[in-house]
Short mmCIF file of C-alpha atoms in Angstrom, two decimals:
data_model
loop_
_atom_site.label_atom_id
_atom_site.label_comp_id
_atom_site.label_asym_id
_atom_site.label_seq_id
_atom_site.Cartn_x
_atom_site.Cartn_y
_atom_site.Cartn_z
CA UNK A 12 137.37 110.21 29.33
CA UNK A 13 139.06 107.53 31.47
CA UNK A 14 140.60 107.76 34.91
CA UNK A 15 143.57 105.97 36.34
CA UNK A 16 142.43 106.89 39.85
CA UNK A 17 139.30 108.38 41.35
CA UNK A 18 141.06 111.70 41.75
CA UNK A 19 143.31 112.45 38.69
CA UNK A 20 142.58 112.25 34.98
CA UNK A 21 145.41 110.70 32.92
CA UNK A 22 144.57 112.89 29.91
CA UNK A 23 144.33 116.27 31.63
CA UNK A 24 146.04 115.71 34.99
CA UNK A 25 143.10 117.55 36.56
CA UNK A 26 141.02 116.16 39.45
CA UNK A 27 137.66 114.76 38.39
CA UNK A 28 134.45 116.54 39.22
CA UNK A 29 132.77 114.45 41.97
CA UNK A 30 129.06 115.12 41.60
CA UNK A 31 127.67 112.86 44.37
CA UNK A 32 127.65 115.06 47.52
CA UNK A 33 126.33 112.22 49.72
CA UNK A 34 129.38 110.04 49.15
CA UNK A 35 131.83 112.84 48.28
CA UNK A 36 131.01 115.92 50.40
CA UNK A 37 134.29 117.69 49.62
CA UNK A 38 132.86 119.55 46.64
CA UNK A 39 129.48 120.25 48.28
CA UNK A 40 128.49 123.59 49.74
CA UNK A 41 128.16 124.11 53.48
CA UNK A 42 124.31 123.93 53.40
CA UNK A 43 124.51 120.71 51.35
CA UNK A 44 126.89 119.18 53.87
CA UNK A 45 124.50 120.04 56.69
CA UNK A 46 121.58 118.45 54.83
CA UNK A 47 123.75 115.40 54.15
CA UNK A 48 124.53 115.07 57.89
CA UNK A 49 120.85 115.14 58.91
CA UNK A 50 119.94 112.78 56.08
CA UNK A 51 122.51 110.20 57.24
CA UNK A 52 121.36 110.52 60.86
CA UNK A 53 117.73 109.88 59.89
CA UNK A 54 118.74 106.90 57.77
CA UNK A 55 120.59 105.40 60.74
CA UNK A 56 117.61 106.07 63.00
CA UNK A 57 114.96 104.44 60.81
CA UNK A 58 116.99 102.02 58.65
CA UNK A 59 120.27 101.20 60.42
CA UNK A 60 122.87 100.32 57.79
CA UNK A 61 121.37 102.41 54.99
CA UNK A 62 123.74 105.31 55.66
CA UNK A 63 126.70 102.99 55.15
CA UNK A 64 125.26 101.71 51.86
CA UNK A 65 124.90 105.20 50.36
CA UNK A 66 127.92 106.94 51.85
CA UNK A 67 130.23 104.53 53.65
CA UNK A 68 131.41 100.94 53.87
CA UNK A 69 128.88 98.98 51.83
CA UNK A 70 129.93 95.62 53.26
CA UNK A 71 129.32 96.85 56.80
CA UNK A 72 126.08 98.45 55.64
CA UNK A 73 124.79 95.18 54.15
CA UNK A 74 125.50 93.37 57.43
CA UNK A 75 123.65 96.04 59.41
CA UNK A 76 120.72 95.97 56.97
CA UNK A 77 120.38 92.20 57.34
CA UNK A 78 120.13 92.67 61.09
CA UNK A 79 117.63 95.50 60.61
CA UNK A 80 115.35 93.48 58.34
CA UNK A 81 115.57 90.49 60.69
CA UNK A 82 114.49 92.66 63.62
CA UNK A 83 111.62 94.10 61.58
CA UNK A 84 110.47 90.58 60.75
CA UNK A 85 110.64 89.56 64.42
CA UNK A 86 108.65 92.63 65.48
CA UNK A 87 105.98 91.93 62.87
CA UNK A 88 105.83 88.31 64.01
CA UNK A 89 105.51 89.42 67.66
CA UNK A 90 102.64 91.78 66.79
CA UNK A 91 100.89 89.03 64.84
CA UNK A 92 101.43 86.60 67.73
CA UNK A 93 100.02 89.13 70.18
CA UNK A 94 96.87 89.41 68.07
CA UNK A 95 96.48 85.69 67.40
CA UNK A 96 97.81 83.99 70.54
CA UNK A 97 98.83 86.47 73.22
CA UNK A 98 99.62 83.77 75.79
CA UNK A 99 102.52 82.41 73.74
CA UNK A 100 104.10 85.85 73.48
CA UNK A 101 103.71 86.47 77.22
CA UNK A 102 105.22 83.07 77.97
CA UNK A 103 108.28 84.03 75.94
CA UNK A 104 108.87 87.02 78.20
CA UNK A 105 108.05 85.25 81.48
CA UNK A 106 109.81 81.94 80.87
CA UNK A 107 113.27 82.13 82.51
CA UNK A 108 115.12 80.57 79.53
CA UNK A 109 113.43 82.45 76.68
CA UNK A 110 113.54 85.73 78.62
CA UNK A 111 117.31 85.28 79.05
CA UNK A 112 117.66 84.88 75.27
CA UNK A 113 115.60 88.05 74.74
CA UNK A 114 117.85 89.96 77.14
CA UNK A 115 120.97 88.86 75.24
CA UNK A 116 119.41 89.86 71.89
CA UNK A 117 118.36 93.29 73.19
CA UNK A 118 121.83 94.01 74.55
CA UNK A 119 123.43 92.92 71.27
CA UNK A 120 121.07 95.18 69.32
CA UNK A 121 121.78 98.09 71.66
CA UNK A 122 125.51 97.68 71.16
CA UNK A 123 125.19 97.18 67.40
CA UNK A 124 122.98 100.23 66.92
CA UNK A 125 125.43 102.35 68.91
CA UNK A 126 128.30 101.15 66.68
CA UNK A 127 126.29 102.01 63.56
CA UNK A 128 125.63 105.52 64.90
CA UNK A 129 129.32 106.07 65.66
CA UNK A 130 130.21 104.86 62.18
CA UNK A 131 127.66 107.29 60.76
CA UNK A 132 129.33 110.11 62.65
CA UNK A 133 132.60 109.13 61.00
CA UNK A 134 130.93 109.22 57.57
CA UNK A 135 129.42 112.65 58.30
CA UNK A 136 132.91 114.09 58.96
CA UNK A 137 131.98 116.75 61.54
CA UNK A 138 135.20 118.63 60.75
CA UNK A 139 133.69 119.59 57.38
CA UNK A 140 130.61 121.16 59.00
CA UNK A 141 130.27 124.73 60.17
CA UNK A 142 131.18 125.07 63.90
CA UNK A 143 127.59 125.66 65.02
CA UNK A 144 126.22 122.83 62.89
CA UNK A 145 129.02 120.55 64.06
CA UNK A 146 127.87 120.84 67.71
CA UNK A 147 124.20 120.52 66.77
CA UNK A 148 124.70 117.34 64.72
CA UNK A 149 126.95 115.78 67.37
CA UNK A 150 124.42 116.57 70.09
CA UNK A 151 121.57 115.13 68.03
CA UNK A 152 123.54 111.93 67.50
CA UNK A 153 124.07 111.53 71.24
CA UNK A 154 120.34 112.05 71.88
CA UNK A 155 119.42 109.50 69.21
CA UNK A 156 121.86 106.97 70.65
CA UNK A 157 120.28 107.38 74.09
CA UNK A 158 116.77 106.99 72.67
CA UNK A 159 117.65 103.89 70.63
CA UNK A 160 120.48 101.95 72.23
CA UNK A 161 119.59 103.31 75.66
CA UNK A 162 115.96 102.21 75.34
CA UNK A 163 116.99 98.73 74.22
CA UNK A 164 119.41 98.41 77.11
CA UNK A 165 116.77 99.66 79.57
CA UNK A 166 114.30 97.15 78.17
CA UNK A 167 116.83 94.39 78.77
CA UNK A 168 117.28 95.69 82.32
CA UNK A 169 113.54 95.60 83.00
CA UNK A 170 113.15 92.11 81.58
CA UNK A 171 116.07 90.97 83.71
CA UNK A 172 114.44 92.50 86.81
CA UNK A 173 111.23 90.64 86.03
CA UNK A 174 113.14 87.45 85.33
CA UNK A 175 114.90 87.64 88.70
CA UNK A 176 111.59 88.27 90.46
CA UNK A 177 109.89 85.40 88.64
CA UNK A 178 112.64 82.91 89.47
CA UNK A 179 112.60 83.95 93.14
CA UNK A 180 108.79 83.96 93.53
CA UNK A 181 107.52 81.16 91.31
CA UNK A 182 108.48 77.53 91.04
CA UNK A 183 109.63 75.28 88.23
CA UNK A 184 107.34 72.37 87.51
CA UNK A 185 104.64 70.96 85.26
CA UNK A 186 101.81 73.13 84.04
CA UNK A 187 98.62 73.29 86.07
CA UNK A 188 95.47 71.87 84.50
CA UNK A 189 92.09 73.60 84.98
CA UNK A 190 89.46 71.75 87.01
CA UNK A 191 85.92 71.97 85.67
CA UNK A 192 87.18 74.67 83.31
CA UNK A 193 88.57 76.90 86.08
CA UNK A 194 91.83 77.73 87.82
CA UNK A 195 91.46 78.11 91.59
CA UNK A 196 94.19 79.88 93.57
CA UNK A 197 94.49 80.55 97.27
CA UNK A 198 95.75 84.06 98.06
CA UNK A 199 96.91 84.55 101.64
CA UNK A 200 98.22 87.51 103.56
CA UNK A 201 100.66 86.03 106.05
CA UNK A 202 101.78 87.82 109.19
CA UNK A 203 104.89 86.58 111.00
CA UNK A 204 105.78 89.55 113.14
CA UNK A 205 107.98 89.41 116.24
CA UNK A 206 104.87 89.33 118.46
CA UNK A 207 103.28 86.42 116.57
CA UNK A 208 103.71 82.69 117.13
CA UNK A 209 104.67 81.52 113.64
CA UNK A 210 103.13 82.77 110.43
CA UNK A 211 99.36 83.07 110.49
CA UNK A 212 97.47 83.99 107.29
CA UNK A 213 95.01 86.65 108.42
CA UNK A 214 93.71 87.21 104.89
CA UNK A 215 92.40 84.07 103.15
CA UNK A 216 90.85 84.51 99.71
CA UNK A 217 90.26 81.98 96.94
CA UNK A 218 90.35 83.42 93.41
CA UNK A 219 88.60 81.32 90.77
CA UNK A 220 89.17 82.21 87.10
CA UNK A 221 87.44 80.78 84.05
CA UNK A 222 90.21 79.22 81.93
CA UNK A 223 88.69 80.52 78.67
CA UNK A 224 86.94 83.80 79.37
CA UNK A 225 89.00 85.04 82.32
CA UNK A 226 85.86 85.83 84.32
CA UNK A 227 86.92 85.82 87.96
CA UNK A 228 85.29 85.39 91.34
CA UNK A 229 86.71 85.81 94.83
CA UNK A 230 85.61 83.93 97.94
CA UNK A 231 86.78 85.35 101.27
CA UNK A 232 87.17 82.98 104.21
CA UNK A 233 87.25 84.69 107.64
CA UNK A 234 90.35 83.97 109.69
CA UNK A 235 88.14 82.79 112.57
CA UNK A 236 86.24 80.15 110.55
CA UNK A 237 85.91 77.00 112.67
CA UNK A 238 85.80 73.34 111.70
CA UNK A 239 87.44 73.82 108.28
CA UNK A 240 86.88 70.73 106.16
CA UNK A 241 89.25 68.40 104.30
CA UNK A 242 88.47 66.10 101.39
CA UNK A 243 89.15 62.35 101.84
CA UNK A 244 92.23 62.53 99.60
CA UNK A 245 93.85 65.22 101.75
CA UNK A 246 96.78 64.11 103.98
CA UNK A 247 95.01 65.87 106.87
CA UNK A 248 91.90 63.70 106.54
CA UNK A 249 93.51 61.08 108.80
CA UNK A 250 94.35 63.72 111.45
CA UNK A 251 91.11 65.72 111.29
CA UNK A 252 88.46 63.50 109.66
CA UNK A 253 85.67 65.63 111.17
CA UNK A 254 87.36 68.86 110.19
CA UNK A 255 89.71 71.18 112.03
CA UNK A 256 87.62 71.05 115.21
CA UNK A 257 89.88 70.92 118.25
CA UNK A 258 88.17 73.92 119.87
CA UNK A 259 88.63 77.68 119.87
CA UNK A 260 92.31 77.30 119.02
CA UNK A 261 91.41 75.58 115.76
CA UNK A 262 90.22 78.55 113.75
CA UNK A 263 91.40 78.21 110.17
CA UNK A 264 94.30 80.65 110.30
CA UNK A 265 95.98 78.59 113.08
CA UNK A 266 96.22 75.63 110.69
CA UNK A 267 99.26 77.02 108.89
CA UNK A 268 101.39 77.07 112.04
CA UNK A 269 99.92 73.78 113.32
CA UNK A 270 100.91 71.87 110.20
CA UNK A 271 104.28 73.61 109.86
CA UNK A 272 105.21 72.67 113.44
CA UNK A 273 103.46 69.32 113.92
CA UNK A 274 102.47 67.71 110.61
CA UNK A 275 104.99 68.87 108.00
CA UNK A 276 105.79 65.22 107.20
CA UNK A 277 102.30 64.80 105.72
CA UNK A 278 103.41 67.01 102.81
CA UNK A 279 106.93 65.70 102.02
CA UNK A 280 107.06 67.15 98.49
CA UNK A 281 105.58 70.54 99.28
CA UNK A 282 108.02 73.47 99.53
CA UNK A 283 105.70 75.01 102.15
CA UNK A 284 103.63 72.38 104.07
CA UNK A 285 101.63 75.09 105.87
CA UNK A 286 100.52 76.63 102.57
CA UNK A 287 99.66 73.18 101.16
CA UNK A 288 97.50 72.50 104.23
CA UNK A 289 95.72 75.83 103.83
CA UNK A 290 94.96 74.93 100.20
CA UNK A 291 93.37 71.67 101.38
CA UNK A 292 91.35 73.47 104.06
CA UNK A 293 90.11 76.19 101.71
CA UNK A 294 89.25 73.63 99.04
CA UNK A 295 87.37 71.36 101.44
CA UNK A 296 85.51 74.31 102.93
CA UNK A 297 84.39 75.72 99.58
CA UNK A 298 83.98 72.41 97.71
CA UNK A 299 86.72 73.27 95.19
CA UNK A 300 90.06 71.85 94.17
CA UNK A 301 92.75 74.49 94.76
CA UNK A 302 95.63 74.22 92.28
CA UNK A 303 98.07 76.81 93.58
CA UNK A 304 98.71 79.48 96.16
CA UNK A 305 100.16 82.97 96.46
CA UNK A 306 101.37 84.07 99.89
CA UNK A 307 101.97 87.77 100.55
CA UNK A 308 104.06 88.67 103.56
CA UNK A 309 102.02 91.44 105.13
CA UNK A 310 105.08 92.77 106.96
CA UNK A 311 106.58 93.70 103.58
CA UNK A 312 103.27 94.54 101.89
CA UNK A 313 103.86 98.25 102.41
CA UNK A 314 106.99 98.04 100.24
CA UNK A 315 104.92 96.78 97.32
CA UNK A 316 102.32 99.55 97.78
CA UNK A 317 105.04 102.20 97.88
CA UNK A 318 106.56 100.74 94.70
CA UNK A 319 103.16 101.25 93.05
CA UNK A 320 103.14 104.87 94.17
CA UNK A 321 100.38 104.24 96.72
CA UNK A 322 96.91 102.80 96.30
CA UNK A 323 93.80 104.92 95.77
CA UNK A 324 90.67 103.86 97.69
CA UNK A 325 87.41 105.41 98.76
CA UNK A 326 87.69 104.87 102.50
CA UNK A 327 84.29 103.98 103.92
CA UNK A 328 84.73 105.15 107.50
CA UNK A 329 87.29 105.93 110.16
CA UNK A 330 89.91 103.19 110.58
CA UNK A 331 92.16 103.12 113.67
CA UNK A 332 95.90 102.53 113.54
CA UNK A 333 96.02 100.35 116.63
CA UNK A 334 98.37 100.95 119.52
CA UNK A 335 100.66 98.27 120.91
CA UNK A 336 99.29 95.12 122.51
CA UNK A 337 101.59 95.43 125.51
CA UNK A 338 100.24 92.42 127.44
CA UNK A 339 99.69 90.13 124.47
CA UNK A 340 96.01 89.79 125.41
CA UNK A 341 94.51 91.76 122.53
CA UNK A 342 93.95 94.84 124.69
CA UNK A 343 95.68 97.56 122.69
CA UNK A 344 96.81 100.96 123.81
CA UNK A 345 94.91 103.89 122.24
CA UNK A 346 95.47 104.24 118.49
CA UNK A 347 98.56 106.02 117.23
CA UNK A 348 96.56 107.55 114.39
CA UNK A 349 93.39 107.36 112.28
CA UNK A 350 92.66 106.89 108.57
CA UNK A 351 89.94 109.36 107.63
CA UNK A 352 86.96 108.68 105.30
CA UNK A 353 86.96 109.87 101.70
CA UNK A 354 88.95 109.20 98.55
CA UNK A 355 92.61 108.90 99.48
CA UNK A 356 95.86 107.59 98.05
CA UNK A 357 97.26 105.50 100.87
CA UNK A 358 100.98 104.92 101.14
CA UNK A 359 102.36 101.54 102.13
CA UNK A 360 102.16 102.12 105.88
CA UNK A 361 98.56 103.34 105.88
CA UNK A 362 97.43 100.77 103.29
CA UNK A 363 98.81 97.99 105.49
CA UNK A 364 96.93 99.28 108.52
CA UNK A 365 93.81 99.83 106.45
CA UNK A 366 93.91 96.14 105.49
CA UNK A 367 94.84 94.83 108.96
CA UNK A 368 92.96 96.95 111.50
CA UNK A 369 90.14 95.12 113.30
CA UNK A 370 89.61 97.08 116.53
CA UNK A 371 86.00 97.85 117.45
CA UNK A 372 84.55 96.25 114.30
CA UNK A 373 83.37 92.78 113.28
CA UNK A 374 85.86 90.57 111.46
CA UNK A 375 84.09 90.93 108.12
CA UNK A 376 84.79 94.70 108.03
CA UNK A 377 88.45 93.90 107.65
CA UNK A 378 87.70 91.32 104.93
CA UNK A 379 85.80 93.97 102.98
CA UNK A 380 88.68 96.44 103.30
CA UNK A 381 91.15 93.81 102.13
CA UNK A 382 88.98 93.20 99.06
CA UNK A 383 88.97 96.95 98.41
CA UNK A 384 92.76 97.09 98.55
CA UNK A 385 93.08 94.14 96.18
CA UNK A 386 90.57 95.59 93.71
CA UNK A 387 92.29 99.01 93.84
CA UNK A 388 95.70 97.45 93.21
CA UNK A 389 94.37 95.53 90.21
CA UNK A 390 92.79 98.70 88.84
CA UNK A 391 96.12 100.52 89.13
CA UNK A 392 98.08 97.73 87.41
CA UNK A 393 97.69 99.37 84.03
CA UNK A 394 100.51 99.07 81.46
CA UNK A 395 101.74 102.63 82.03
CA UNK A 396 102.10 102.14 85.80
CA UNK A 397 103.72 98.75 85.46
CA UNK A 398 106.17 99.96 82.81
CA UNK A 399 107.28 103.11 84.61
CA UNK A 400 107.57 101.45 88.03
CA UNK A 401 108.33 97.90 86.97
CA UNK A 402 111.74 97.60 88.59
CA UNK A 403 110.47 98.71 92.00
CA UNK A 404 107.39 96.49 91.75
CA UNK A 405 109.47 93.47 90.73
CA UNK A 406 112.03 94.05 93.49
CA UNK A 407 109.30 94.50 96.13
CA UNK A 408 107.41 91.46 94.87
CA UNK A 409 110.48 89.25 95.15
CA UNK A 410 110.75 90.20 98.83
CA UNK A 411 107.11 89.84 99.89
CA UNK A 412 105.53 87.20 97.62
CA UNK A 413 106.01 83.47 97.35
CA UNK A 414 104.02 81.00 95.26
CA UNK A 415 103.96 77.48 93.87
CA UNK A 416 102.59 78.61 90.49
CA UNK A 417 104.89 77.26 87.75
CA UNK A 418 107.00 80.02 86.19
CA UNK A 419 106.63 78.52 82.73
CA UNK A 420 102.85 79.01 82.87
CA UNK A 421 102.93 82.54 84.20
CA UNK A 422 102.30 84.11 80.79
CA UNK A 423 99.04 82.19 80.44
CA UNK A 424 97.86 83.47 83.81
CA UNK A 425 98.88 87.04 82.95
CA UNK A 426 96.77 86.73 79.80
CA UNK A 427 93.83 85.48 81.89
CA UNK A 428 94.31 88.40 84.28
CA UNK A 429 94.09 90.83 81.34
CA UNK A 430 90.90 89.11 80.18
CA UNK A 431 89.42 89.28 83.67
CA UNK A 432 89.57 93.10 83.59
CA UNK A 433 86.86 92.93 80.90
CA UNK A 434 84.38 91.34 83.34
CA UNK A 435 82.86 92.36 86.65
CA UNK A 436 84.30 90.56 89.67
CA UNK A 437 81.88 88.24 91.49
CA UNK A 438 82.37 88.09 95.26
CA UNK A 439 81.31 85.93 98.19
CA UNK A 440 82.25 86.21 101.86
CA UNK A 441 81.75 83.28 104.23
CA UNK A 442 80.40 85.65 106.81
CA UNK A 443 78.62 89.01 106.76
CA UNK A 444 77.27 90.46 104.56
CA UNK A 445 76.55 87.16 102.72
CA UNK A 446 75.97 85.14 105.91
CA UNK A 447 75.11 86.12 109.47
CA UNK A 448 77.80 87.04 111.96
CA UNK A 449 77.75 83.67 113.77
CA UNK A 450 78.03 81.63 110.57
CA UNK A 451 81.87 81.32 110.67
CA UNK A 452 81.57 79.82 114.16
CA UNK A 453 78.82 77.34 113.18
CA UNK A 454 79.27 76.94 109.42
CA UNK A 455 76.95 74.84 107.26
CA UNK A 456 79.28 73.48 104.59
CA UNK A 457 76.50 72.14 102.37
CA UNK A 458 75.12 75.67 102.17
CA UNK A 459 78.60 77.04 101.42
CA UNK A 460 79.13 74.53 98.60
CA UNK A 461 75.78 75.42 97.07
CA UNK A 462 76.48 79.15 97.23
CA UNK A 463 79.90 78.64 95.63
CA UNK A 464 78.37 76.61 92.79
CA UNK A 465 75.81 79.36 92.17
CA UNK A 466 78.53 82.02 92.25
CA UNK A 467 80.71 80.23 89.70
CA UNK A 468 77.87 78.96 87.52
CA UNK A 469 75.10 81.56 87.70
CA UNK A 470 71.85 80.50 86.07
CA UNK A 471 71.32 81.90 82.61
CA UNK A 472 68.76 84.72 82.56
CA UNK A 473 65.47 83.19 81.47
CA UNK A 474 63.19 85.08 79.11
CA UNK A 475 59.72 85.71 80.39
CA UNK A 476 57.16 84.00 78.16
CA UNK A 477 55.06 86.43 76.26
CA UNK A 478 51.51 86.35 77.58
CA UNK A 479 48.84 86.56 74.95
CA UNK A 480 46.33 89.24 75.60
CA UNK A 481 42.79 87.97 75.97
CA UNK A 482 40.56 89.09 73.13
CA UNK A 483 38.38 91.98 74.02
CA UNK A 484 34.74 91.09 74.65
CA UNK A 485 32.45 92.12 71.82
CA UNK A 486 30.58 95.33 72.42
CA UNK A 487 26.97 94.77 73.43
CA UNK A 488 24.54 97.46 72.44
CA UNK A 489 22.96 99.12 75.43
CA UNK A 490 19.31 98.29 76.12
CA UNK A 491 17.45 101.57 76.60
CA UNK A 492 14.84 99.77 78.75
CA UNK A 493 17.43 98.32 81.13
CA UNK A 494 17.97 100.22 84.35
CA UNK A 495 21.21 102.15 84.61
CA UNK A 496 23.86 100.36 86.71
CA UNK A 497 24.39 101.71 90.16
CA UNK A 498 27.65 103.60 90.58
CA UNK A 499 30.36 101.64 92.37
CA UNK A 500 30.66 102.59 96.01
CA UNK A 501 33.50 104.93 96.80
CA UNK A 502 35.88 103.20 99.27
CA UNK A 503 36.14 105.00 102.54
CA UNK A 504 39.68 105.11 103.94
CA UNK A 505 40.00 103.22 107.19
CA UNK A 506 42.13 104.98 109.77
CA UNK A 507 45.23 102.95 110.58
CA UNK A 508 46.44 103.14 114.15
CA UNK A 509 49.87 104.70 114.30
CA UNK A 510 52.47 104.28 116.95
CA UNK A 511 53.99 107.23 118.61
CA UNK A 512 56.62 108.93 116.50
CA UNK A 513 60.11 107.86 117.53
CA UNK A 514 62.10 110.37 119.38
CA UNK A 515 64.77 112.16 117.37
CA UNK A 516 68.19 110.72 118.07
CA UNK A 517 70.39 112.72 120.27
CA UNK A 518 72.73 115.01 118.45
CA UNK A 519 76.07 113.34 117.73
CA UNK A 520 79.18 115.48 117.92
CA UNK A 521 81.08 115.97 114.68
CA UNK A 522 83.27 112.92 114.31
CA UNK A 523 86.93 113.78 114.09
CA UNK A 524 90.18 112.03 114.80
CA UNK A 525 90.47 113.96 118.08
CA UNK A 526 86.97 112.95 119.16
CA UNK A 527 87.57 109.28 118.35
CA UNK A 528 90.93 109.36 120.10
CA UNK A 529 89.32 110.69 123.25
CA UNK A 530 86.73 107.90 123.13
CA UNK A 531 89.57 105.37 122.85
CA UNK A 532 91.39 106.96 125.81
CA UNK A 533 88.13 106.80 127.81
CA UNK A 534 87.72 103.15 126.73
CA UNK A 535 84.21 103.93 125.43
CA UNK A 536 83.95 100.80 123.29
CA UNK A 537 80.17 101.05 122.77
CA UNK A 538 80.47 104.44 121.10
CA UNK A 539 83.45 103.32 119.03
CA UNK A 540 81.63 100.21 117.79
CA UNK A 541 78.77 102.44 116.66
CA UNK A 542 80.89 105.11 114.99
CA UNK A 543 83.22 102.69 113.20
CA UNK A 544 80.54 100.25 112.01
CA UNK A 545 80.73 101.56 108.42
CA UNK A 546 84.48 101.28 107.92
CA UNK A 547 84.07 98.22 105.73
CA UNK A 548 81.86 100.01 103.17
CA UNK A 549 84.71 101.00 100.90
CA UNK A 550 85.52 100.83 97.19
CA UNK A 551 88.48 101.39 94.85
CA UNK A 552 89.13 105.09 94.37
#
C-alpha cells in the first residue's frame, strides 16, 4: 500500500494507522499518553535532545545532543583532571579570565537546557493529557527546570561572586616561587579603629607550608616583640641596621604605621609599604624569606565569622569584653560582658572580642586564643559550609581581607591548603609557652632561628639499636661441701624528713560573670589575674 500523504491513503481514502505512540500520540490511549509524557521528560533530564530525536524536530535534537555529549566529555575530563592534577582544575576556577569563560558557558547551558525543556513540553502536547495529569506533568517540568537550569545559573552566580572577591582581594602578577621547598606567608590582623593611630597589626603570624606535602606550621610573633631584625637586602636595613630598636615605641606592631607614614618611599613598587615592611621584619626575626602577606581588617572580622555561621571553640577560661578606654591610657572601664568557658559557637562580635581581649592576662594568652580561632575557622571550612554560604563568605572576605598573593596562583595554594588538612599543624610562639615571658623584650634571634629550623625540619625519628642480650652464664653444679651463702641483708627504710603539710587554700567563691564583674568594679586586679590566667588554654570546638 502506498501513501500520497502521511494521513490519507490514495487507494482507500482512509487515514493510515499510526502505530508509533511516541511520535504520534493521537491514536494512543490516555495511559499511553501519560507514560509518553514522563518518558520524554526523563529523556530531557538525562539526555537533553533525545526527546526531540524520538518525537520532535530531529535537527534541533541533533544540535542539543552534540552539546550534551560535549558537556559529558568536559565533565569526564574535569573529573580526570581533579584526580591527576587538582591544582590545574582549581586554577581554572580561580583565574579571573578562565572563571569568566566558565560563567559564560554555565549561563549558556542553563538557557539552552531551559529551551530544550520548553520544546519538550510542546512535544508532549499537554492538551492531549487528562486534566489531572496535565497539571502534574507541567508542575514536574517546572521543578526539573529549576533543578537543572536553575542550578547551573546559581553555579555561575557563585563563581562570579568568588571571581569578584578574588579580583578585589588578590593581585595580578608573576607566580611566587617556593624558598627551600616552602611557601611562607605573613598573616596579620590589622586594627585601624577610630581610637587608633593608623593601622597596627595586633596579630602577627607566619604560616609556612611545604610546597609538595602541604604540611604547615605557624609561628606567632607577639605584638610587643622588640628589636625586630631585618636582613641586609631589606630596604629598612639602612634605617635600622641594628634592628627596630628605637625604644619602647619600637615594638614590632608599630612598624606598620612608622613605615606607612615615614618610609613609604623605601618600597616604591609595593601596593602596601607597611605590609611589605612587616614581611621584612617577620622574615628577619624568624630567619625566613616571606613571599606574601594576608591582612585581615579586624574591624570587619566579625562580618566574616557571621558569614560562616559563627565559629565553634572550646573556650579555656573567662574572657572579658573590655569597656571603653575613656582616657586613652589603657585603663578601661569595667567590662561590658564576659565570654564564659566551655564549648560555644561564637558569633562575629564575640569571636572578635575573644581574639582581641588582653585585659588582666599576659600577651601570649591572646596569641593562643587567636590561634584557636584560626584553627576553628579552618576546621569549619569544609566543602558543605563553603558551598552553602559561599556568597556571604566571598562578600565578607572582599571587605575585610587584602593580600599580595597572585590571583593566578590561588588554585595552587587552595590545593596546598586541602593537603595541609591531612597533617597536624606544628606551632611555635615567640613568647610563652615556648619561651619565657620576658623573651619578647630581650629576644635572642640566634635561638629563634634555630627553633624555627627545628620546627620546619624536625629530625627523623631514629631507631634504637637492638642490644644483644649477654649469653647466660653456664650453670655451675653446687658443691655440697661449700658453705651456704648468707642471705642478702634486708634494706631498712630510712625515714625521710618531711616538711609541714601545706595549708589548704582558702575556699574560692564560684566564679561567675557577676562575681568577675564585681572584682572589675572593685579594681581587684590581683584576683582577676589569677582567675583569668587560663583563658588562653583553648582549642577548636
